[in-house]
């Protein structure tokens, strides 16, 4: 019975058998000892020993850029809704436009509804702006919030705002996919020192 290196301080004293290989115990195959001390530990990382990312992955950076694009589109939407609300308020008193069918469709929306849509578009743009700004230092809570933001934006792009919302839907789906993948998880779950 050999314990590898005869100078191993952790082996049994010379001339003695280990307690688990004596009488009544099955013989274990002996492997040469790799070295002294404890075996090396695997590297520490967020999942399966992978090292934590030190720079933002490409997909996460793309999701951040797409959030900035949504901010820009929201600002354009705010301007259009505000212009429509102001135009409807001013044109409701014009007698020549009362008989026009195209104006009547627009006048069906109350100016209060258009101002509410303006406020909602502004609030949604500010929400996207806050998410985009916090990507560099945000944790898993920001990741989950961005996923929820992407899903709700995709749904809102499909239902009430079908024509203008198609671009928002595509951008929101891409944001949710890029933030929800393994690289996004590694970025938002990285240790912060």
PDB file of C-alpha atoms in Angstrom, residues 4 22 39 42-43 49 54 70 74 77 80 83 98 127 134 136 168 173 177 190:
ATOM      1  CA  UNK A   4       2.196   8.310  -3.034  1.00  0.00           C
ATOM      2  CA  UNK A  22      -8.066  -3.192   6.784  1.00  0.00           C
ATOM      3  CA  UNK A  39      -6.881  20.789  -3.904  1.00  0.00           C
ATOM      4  CA  UNK A  42     -12.732  26.401  -8.827  1.00  0.00           C
ATOM      5  CA  UNK A  43     -12.922  30.100  -9.662  1.00  0.00           C
ATOM      6  CA  UNK A  49     -17.477  29.060 -11.909  1.00  0.00           C
ATOM      7  CA  UNK A  54     -16.054  43.420 -15.994  1.00  0.00           C
ATOM      8  CA  UNK A  70     -37.726  54.325 -27.009  1.00  0.00           C
ATOM      9  CA  UNK A  74     -41.720  58.748 -26.624  1.00  0.00           C
ATOM     10  CA  UNK A  77     -45.162  60.915 -29.302  1.00  0.00           C
ATOM     11  CA  UNK A  80     -47.619  64.765 -31.440  1.00  0.00           C
ATOM     12  CA  UNK A  83     -50.046  69.186 -30.764  1.00  0.00           C
ATOM     13  CA  UNK A  98     -67.837  70.844 -37.848  1.00  0.00           C
ATOM     14  CA  UNK A 127     -39.458  55.472 -17.039  1.00  0.00           C
ATOM     15  CA  UNK A 134     -29.216  52.799 -14.320  1.00  0.00           C
ATOM     16  CA  UNK A 136     -24.321  50.540 -15.573  1.00  0.00           C
ATOM     17  CA  UNK A 168     -42.224  49.853 -29.913  1.00  0.00           C
ATOM     18  CA  UNK A 173     -39.215  42.319 -27.407  1.00  0.00           C
ATOM     19  CA  UNK A 177     -34.660  39.062 -24.811  1.00  0.00           C
ATOM     20  CA  UNK A 190     -22.252  40.472 -10.868  1.00  0.00           C
TER      21      UNK A 190
END
